[in-house]
C-alpha cells in the first residue's frame, strides 16, 4: 500500500521568504516521488521527481526537494518566494516495477504576500 | 501534435443516468489513469490501466466503470450508483516512471 500526506492545506509566505511544503509518504517498496504544480485555471505540470540516485533533486522555477528515506519525507523548498509561485502543489508517490499506481496527496495551496 | 484529449469539457447528468467521459491519447503510452478532483481533496485515483484489456481499481472506484479495449482510449462511465458525481475529472497517461501527461479535464455536474 502507498499513501501521501501533505502537511498544511494552506501555506502563506511573504515574497522573498523561504518556501517549504511538506510531504511524507508511505510505501512498502522503494518509492518514486513527484511534485506537481497547478496554477490557477491551468492544468498540472511536473515540478520535479525522484526515482533513484541523488537524493536532492532540482526542478523548474528554482524549486528543489530532498528524499529522506529515514524520515519518509520529500519536502519541497525554494529559497526565495516569488509572486508567480502562488499555486496549488501536489506530492505524489509510485514505485518502479510493474505497478503503475500513482497516488497523490491532498495538495497544498501556496499564497505569496507582497 | 501528441497529447491527451478529454471530452466533453462540460457534462450534465440527470438523476439515475449513466454518462461516459472520453479520454484519448496518441502518445503511445501504456498506462492511463482517471482522477477525480474535489476542493480540499486533491486528486483521488478512480481507475488505472497498465496495458490493453486490463485495469485496476483505485481508491474511489465505487460507482464508476472503465474499459481499455484500445491502447489509445480509456473511457470512464459514471454510473447511477455514484451518488455524488459532481467533480472535475482528469485523465492522464504516461510511460513507466516518466512524467504524467494530463488531459484538460471534464467538469461533471448533476441537473
mmCIF file of C-alpha atoms in Angstrom:
data_model
loop_
_atom_site.group_PDB
_atom_site.id
_atom_site.type_symbol
_atom_site.label_atom_id
_atom_site.label_comp_id
_atom_site.label_asym_id
_atom_site.label_seq_id
_atom_site.Cartn_x
_atom_site.Cartn_y
_atom_site.Cartn_z
ATOM 1 C CA UNK A 1 0.000 0.000 0.000
ATOM 2 C CA UNK A 2 1.140 3.536 -0.618
ATOM 3 C CA UNK A 3 -0.073 6.908 0.578
ATOM 4 C CA UNK A 4 0.954 10.543 0.698
ATOM 5 C CA UNK A 5 0.378 13.096 3.420
ATOM 6 C CA UNK A 6 0.869 16.769 2.741
ATOM 7 C CA UNK A 7 1.071 18.727 5.962
ATOM 8 C CA UNK A 8 -0.771 22.013 5.727
ATOM 9 C CA UNK A 9 -3.516 22.503 3.191
ATOM 10 C CA UNK A 10 -2.651 26.206 3.002
ATOM 11 C CA UNK A 11 0.764 27.845 3.361
ATOM 12 C CA UNK A 12 1.272 31.599 3.243
ATOM 13 C CA UNK A 13 4.684 33.262 2.823
ATOM 14 C CA UNK A 14 5.978 36.732 2.069
ATOM 15 C CA UNK A 15 7.663 37.495 -1.220
ATOM 16 C CA UNK A 16 11.361 36.707 -0.874
ATOM 17 C CA UNK A 17 10.857 34.307 2.028
ATOM 18 C CA UNK A 18 11.684 30.616 2.093
ATOM 19 C CA UNK A 19 9.050 28.261 0.740
ATOM 20 C CA UNK A 20 8.724 24.894 2.490
ATOM 21 C CA UNK A 21 5.957 22.496 1.515
ATOM 22 C CA UNK A 22 5.914 19.242 3.429
ATOM 23 C CA UNK A 23 5.272 15.777 2.035
ATOM 24 C CA UNK A 24 5.510 12.450 3.828
ATOM 25 C CA UNK A 25 4.873 9.168 2.109
ATOM 26 C CA UNK A 26 4.161 5.583 2.967
ATOM 27 C CA UNK A 27 5.317 2.837 0.667
ATOM 28 C CA UNK A 28 6.132 -0.823 1.171
ATOM 29 C CA UNK A 29 8.807 -0.685 -1.520
ATOM 30 C CA UNK A 30 11.327 1.983 -2.556
ATOM 31 C CA UNK A 31 9.289 4.934 -3.770
ATOM 32 C CA UNK A 32 9.414 7.179 -6.761
ATOM 33 C CA UNK A 33 8.296 10.660 -5.723
ATOM 34 C CA UNK A 34 6.954 13.628 -7.636
ATOM 35 C CA UNK A 35 5.878 17.199 -7.080
ATOM 36 C CA UNK A 36 3.278 18.688 -9.406
ATOM 37 C CA UNK A 37 2.048 22.286 -9.538
ATOM 38 C CA UNK A 38 -1.327 23.553 -10.629
ATOM 39 C CA UNK A 39 -1.546 27.258 -11.422
ATOM 40 C CA UNK A 40 -4.964 28.930 -11.363
ATOM 41 C CA UNK A 41 -7.060 27.892 -14.343
ATOM 42 C CA UNK A 42 -4.294 25.706 -15.728
ATOM 43 C CA UNK A 43 -3.513 22.014 -15.806
ATOM 44 C CA UNK A 44 -0.997 20.195 -13.683
ATOM 45 C CA UNK A 45 2.675 20.260 -14.563
ATOM 46 C CA UNK A 46 5.623 18.352 -13.205
ATOM 47 C CA UNK A 47 7.998 20.347 -10.987
ATOM 48 C CA UNK A 48 10.496 17.610 -10.199
ATOM 49 C CA UNK A 49 10.835 13.919 -9.495
ATOM 50 C CA UNK A 50 12.990 11.461 -7.582
ATOM 51 C CA UNK A 51 13.454 7.907 -8.817
ATOM 52 C CA UNK A 52 16.947 6.728 -7.909
ATOM 53 C CA UNK A 53 20.376 8.251 -7.393
ATOM 54 C CA UNK A 54 20.983 11.690 -5.922
ATOM 55 C CA UNK A 55 18.537 12.401 -3.127
ATOM 56 C CA UNK A 56 18.489 16.164 -3.708
ATOM 57 C CA UNK A 57 16.641 16.883 -6.916
ATOM 58 C CA UNK A 58 16.261 20.206 -8.650
ATOM 59 C CA UNK A 59 13.226 21.161 -10.633
ATOM 60 C CA UNK A 60 11.853 24.044 -12.605
ATOM 61 C CA UNK A 61 11.409 27.595 -11.341
ATOM 62 C CA UNK A 62 14.082 27.258 -8.636
ATOM 63 C CA UNK A 63 12.352 24.523 -6.644
ATOM 64 C CA UNK A 64 14.142 21.555 -5.177
ATOM 65 C CA UNK A 65 13.254 18.597 -2.975
ATOM 66 C CA UNK A 66 15.226 16.165 -0.879
ATOM 67 C CA UNK A 67 14.347 12.496 -0.491
ATOM 68 C CA UNK A 68 14.967 11.405 3.107
ATOM 69 C CA UNK A 69 14.325 7.716 3.493
ATOM 70 C CA UNK A 70 14.777 7.707 7.262
ATOM 71 C CA UNK A 71 12.095 10.360 7.621
ATOM 72 C CA UNK A 72 9.920 9.073 4.722
ATOM 73 C CA UNK A 73 9.803 12.640 3.504
ATOM 74 C CA UNK A 74 10.120 14.543 0.249
ATOM 75 C CA UNK A 75 9.697 18.194 1.208
ATOM 76 C CA UNK A 76 9.660 20.871 -1.486
ATOM 77 C CA UNK A 77 11.662 24.062 -0.971
ATOM 78 C CA UNK A 78 12.525 27.297 -2.717
ATOM 79 C CA UNK A 79 14.920 29.811 -1.136
ATOM 80 C CA UNK A 80 13.021 32.924 -2.175
ATOM 81 C CA UNK A 81 9.315 33.043 -2.996
ATOM 82 C CA UNK A 82 8.040 34.968 -5.972
ATOM 83 C CA UNK A 83 4.508 36.178 -6.531
ATOM 84 C CA UNK A 84 4.240 33.867 -9.525
ATOM 85 C CA UNK A 85 4.752 30.841 -7.260
ATOM 86 C CA UNK A 86 1.210 31.172 -5.935
ATOM 87 C CA UNK A 87 -0.451 27.902 -6.905
ATOM 88 C CA UNK A 88 -1.537 24.529 -5.569
ATOM 89 C CA UNK A 89 1.184 21.925 -5.127
ATOM 90 C CA UNK A 90 0.677 18.171 -5.121
ATOM 91 C CA UNK A 91 3.058 15.488 -3.936
ATOM 92 C CA UNK A 92 2.703 12.020 -5.464
ATOM 93 C CA UNK A 93 4.195 8.567 -4.957
ATOM 94 C CA UNK A 94 4.606 5.490 -7.075
ATOM 95 C CA UNK A 95 7.282 2.870 -7.375
ATOM 96 C CA UNK A 96 9.199 1.105 -10.080
ATOM 97 C CA UNK A 97 8.417 -2.273 -11.455
ATOM 98 C CA UNK A 98 5.149 -3.329 -12.994
ATOM 99 C CA UNK A 99 2.773 -1.444 -10.712
ATOM 100 C CA UNK A 100 1.886 1.897 -12.206
ATOM 101 C CA UNK A 101 -0.378 3.106 -9.400
ATOM 102 C CA UNK A 102 0.280 6.786 -8.724
ATOM 103 C CA UNK A 103 -1.160 8.269 -5.553
ATOM 104 C CA UNK A 104 -1.435 12.000 -4.910
ATOM 105 C CA UNK A 105 -1.562 13.955 -1.679
ATOM 106 C CA UNK A 106 -4.426 16.341 -0.958
ATOM 107 C CA UNK A 107 -2.486 19.356 -2.139
ATOM 108 C CA UNK A 108 -1.106 22.492 -0.514
ATOM 109 C CA UNK A 109 -2.253 25.914 -1.614
ATOM 110 C CA UNK A 110 0.640 28.380 -1.556
ATOM 111 C CA UNK A 111 -0.148 32.069 -1.143
ATOM 112 C CA UNK A 112 2.615 34.660 -1.635
ATOM 113 C CA UNK A 113 2.097 38.033 0.012
ATOM 114 C CA UNK A 114 3.765 41.208 -1.293
ATOM 115 C CA UNK B 1 0.998 17.099 -32.015
ATOM 116 C CA UNK B 2 0.817 14.360 -29.412
ATOM 117 C CA UNK B 3 -1.390 14.706 -26.395
ATOM 118 C CA UNK B 4 -4.411 13.657 -24.419
ATOM 119 C CA UNK B 5 -7.898 14.680 -25.405
ATOM 120 C CA UNK B 6 -10.768 14.629 -22.972
ATOM 121 C CA UNK B 7 -14.335 15.246 -23.992
ATOM 122 C CA UNK B 8 -16.693 16.790 -23.359
ATOM 123 C CA UNK B 9 -15.373 19.776 -21.418
ATOM 124 C CA UNK B 10 -18.667 20.108 -19.537
ATOM 125 C CA UNK B 11 -21.197 17.364 -18.896
ATOM 126 C CA UNK B 12 -24.504 17.303 -17.094
ATOM 127 C CA UNK B 13 -26.038 14.184 -15.645
ATOM 128 C CA UNK B 14 -29.667 13.592 -14.810
ATOM 129 C CA UNK B 15 -30.742 11.542 -11.829
ATOM 130 C CA UNK B 16 -30.306 7.807 -12.480
ATOM 131 C CA UNK B 17 -28.411 8.338 -15.711
ATOM 132 C CA UNK B 18 -25.111 6.789 -16.741
ATOM 133 C CA UNK B 19 -22.691 9.102 -18.504
ATOM 134 C CA UNK B 20 -19.390 8.360 -20.217
ATOM 135 C CA UNK B 21 -16.335 10.595 -20.266
ATOM 136 C CA UNK B 22 -13.941 10.146 -23.141
ATOM 137 C CA UNK B 23 -10.160 10.075 -22.912
ATOM 138 C CA UNK B 24 -7.937 9.520 -25.949
ATOM 139 C CA UNK B 25 -4.154 9.736 -26.200
ATOM 140 C CA UNK B 26 -1.815 9.495 -29.179
ATOM 141 C CA UNK B 27 1.384 9.393 -27.134
ATOM 142 C CA UNK B 28 1.732 5.602 -27.308
ATOM 143 C CA UNK B 29 1.610 5.496 -23.521
ATOM 144 C CA UNK B 30 0.960 2.179 -21.836
ATOM 145 C CA UNK B 31 -0.542 3.498 -18.618
ATOM 146 C CA UNK B 32 -3.700 5.558 -18.360
ATOM 147 C CA UNK B 33 -5.437 6.970 -15.291
ATOM 148 C CA UNK B 34 -8.665 8.590 -14.169
ATOM 149 C CA UNK B 35 -8.586 11.020 -11.259
ATOM 150 C CA UNK B 36 -11.341 12.930 -9.572
ATOM 151 C CA UNK B 37 -10.590 16.395 -8.199
ATOM 152 C CA UNK B 38 -12.718 17.907 -5.429
ATOM 153 C CA UNK B 39 -11.876 21.041 -3.442
ATOM 154 C CA UNK B 40 -9.827 20.106 -0.394
ATOM 155 C CA UNK B 41 -9.495 16.510 -1.533
ATOM 156 C CA UNK B 42 -6.772 16.835 -4.103
ATOM 157 C CA UNK B 43 -6.576 14.216 -6.802
ATOM 158 C CA UNK B 44 -8.107 10.847 -5.995
ATOM 159 C CA UNK B 45 -7.488 7.838 -8.184
ATOM 160 C CA UNK B 46 -10.584 6.180 -9.613
ATOM 161 C CA UNK B 47 -9.163 3.568 -12.003
ATOM 162 C CA UNK B 48 -5.927 2.958 -13.820
ATOM 163 C CA UNK B 49 -4.778 0.699 -16.612
ATOM 164 C CA UNK B 50 -1.291 -0.534 -17.347
ATOM 165 C CA UNK B 51 -1.990 -2.417 -20.569
ATOM 166 C CA UNK B 52 -4.802 -3.034 -23.005
ATOM 167 C CA UNK B 53 -7.676 -5.173 -21.683
ATOM 168 C CA UNK B 54 -6.531 -4.781 -18.104
ATOM 169 C CA UNK B 55 -7.344 -2.212 -15.418
ATOM 170 C CA UNK B 56 -7.262 -1.875 -11.647
ATOM 171 C CA UNK B 57 -9.445 -0.092 -9.135
ATOM 172 C CA UNK B 58 -8.055 2.977 -7.496
ATOM 173 C CA UNK B 59 -9.060 4.420 -4.153
ATOM 174 C CA UNK B 60 -12.601 5.511 -5.078
ATOM 175 C CA UNK B 61 -13.770 3.101 -7.797
ATOM 176 C CA UNK B 62 -17.289 2.546 -6.458
ATOM 177 C CA UNK B 63 -19.909 3.914 -8.838
ATOM 178 C CA UNK B 64 -17.532 4.046 -11.793
ATOM 179 C CA UNK B 65 -16.568 1.667 -14.581
ATOM 180 C CA UNK B 66 -13.894 1.717 -17.284
ATOM 181 C CA UNK B 67 -12.724 -0.225 -20.311
ATOM 182 C CA UNK B 68 -9.409 -0.427 -22.147
ATOM 183 C CA UNK B 69 -10.113 -2.096 -25.470
ATOM 184 C CA UNK B 70 -7.547 0.019 -27.310
ATOM 185 C CA UNK B 71 -4.231 1.414 -26.149
ATOM 186 C CA UNK B 72 -5.287 4.930 -27.103
ATOM 187 C CA UNK B 73 -8.622 5.004 -25.323
ATOM 188 C CA UNK B 74 -9.705 4.762 -21.670
ATOM 189 C CA UNK B 75 -13.348 5.868 -21.279
ATOM 190 C CA UNK B 76 -14.842 6.358 -17.815
ATOM 191 C CA UNK B 77 -18.525 5.692 -17.135
ATOM 192 C CA UNK B 78 -20.097 7.392 -14.157
ATOM 193 C CA UNK B 79 -22.960 5.110 -13.229
ATOM 194 C CA UNK B 80 -26.178 5.886 -11.401
ATOM 195 C CA UNK B 81 -24.618 4.199 -8.358
ATOM 196 C CA UNK B 82 -22.262 7.151 -7.934
ATOM 197 C CA UNK B 83 -24.334 9.343 -5.622
ATOM 198 C CA UNK B 84 -22.062 12.368 -5.625
ATOM 199 C CA UNK B 85 -20.715 12.647 -9.161
ATOM 200 C CA UNK B 86 -20.225 16.418 -9.279
ATOM 201 C CA UNK B 87 -16.484 16.925 -9.668
ATOM 202 C CA UNK B 88 -13.705 17.706 -12.071
ATOM 203 C CA UNK B 89 -12.405 14.570 -13.781
ATOM 204 C CA UNK B 90 -8.862 14.354 -15.083
ATOM 205 C CA UNK B 91 -7.476 11.712 -17.395
ATOM 206 C CA UNK B 92 -3.736 11.128 -17.528
ATOM 207 C CA UNK B 93 -1.234 8.849 -19.199
ATOM 208 C CA UNK B 94 2.451 8.053 -19.105
ATOM 209 C CA UNK B 95 5.220 5.623 -19.931
ATOM 210 C CA UNK B 96 6.634 3.743 -16.979
ATOM 211 C CA UNK B 97 8.434 6.025 -14.494
ATOM 212 C CA UNK B 98 8.103 9.046 -16.745
ATOM 213 C CA UNK B 99 6.080 12.137 -16.125
ATOM 214 C CA UNK B 100 2.344 12.125 -16.240
ATOM 215 C CA UNK B 101 0.573 13.888 -19.086
ATOM 216 C CA UNK B 102 -2.836 15.269 -18.191
ATOM 217 C CA UNK B 103 -5.866 15.990 -20.287
ATOM 218 C CA UNK B 104 -7.723 19.270 -19.928
ATOM 219 C CA UNK B 105 -10.433 17.715 -17.789
ATOM 220 C CA UNK B 106 -14.216 17.307 -17.757
ATOM 221 C CA UNK B 107 -16.452 19.139 -15.301
ATOM 222 C CA UNK B 108 -19.405 16.917 -14.454
ATOM 223 C CA UNK B 109 -22.467 18.385 -12.796
ATOM 224 C CA UNK B 110 -25.812 16.975 -11.743
ATOM 225 C CA UNK B 111 -29.019 18.502 -13.047
#
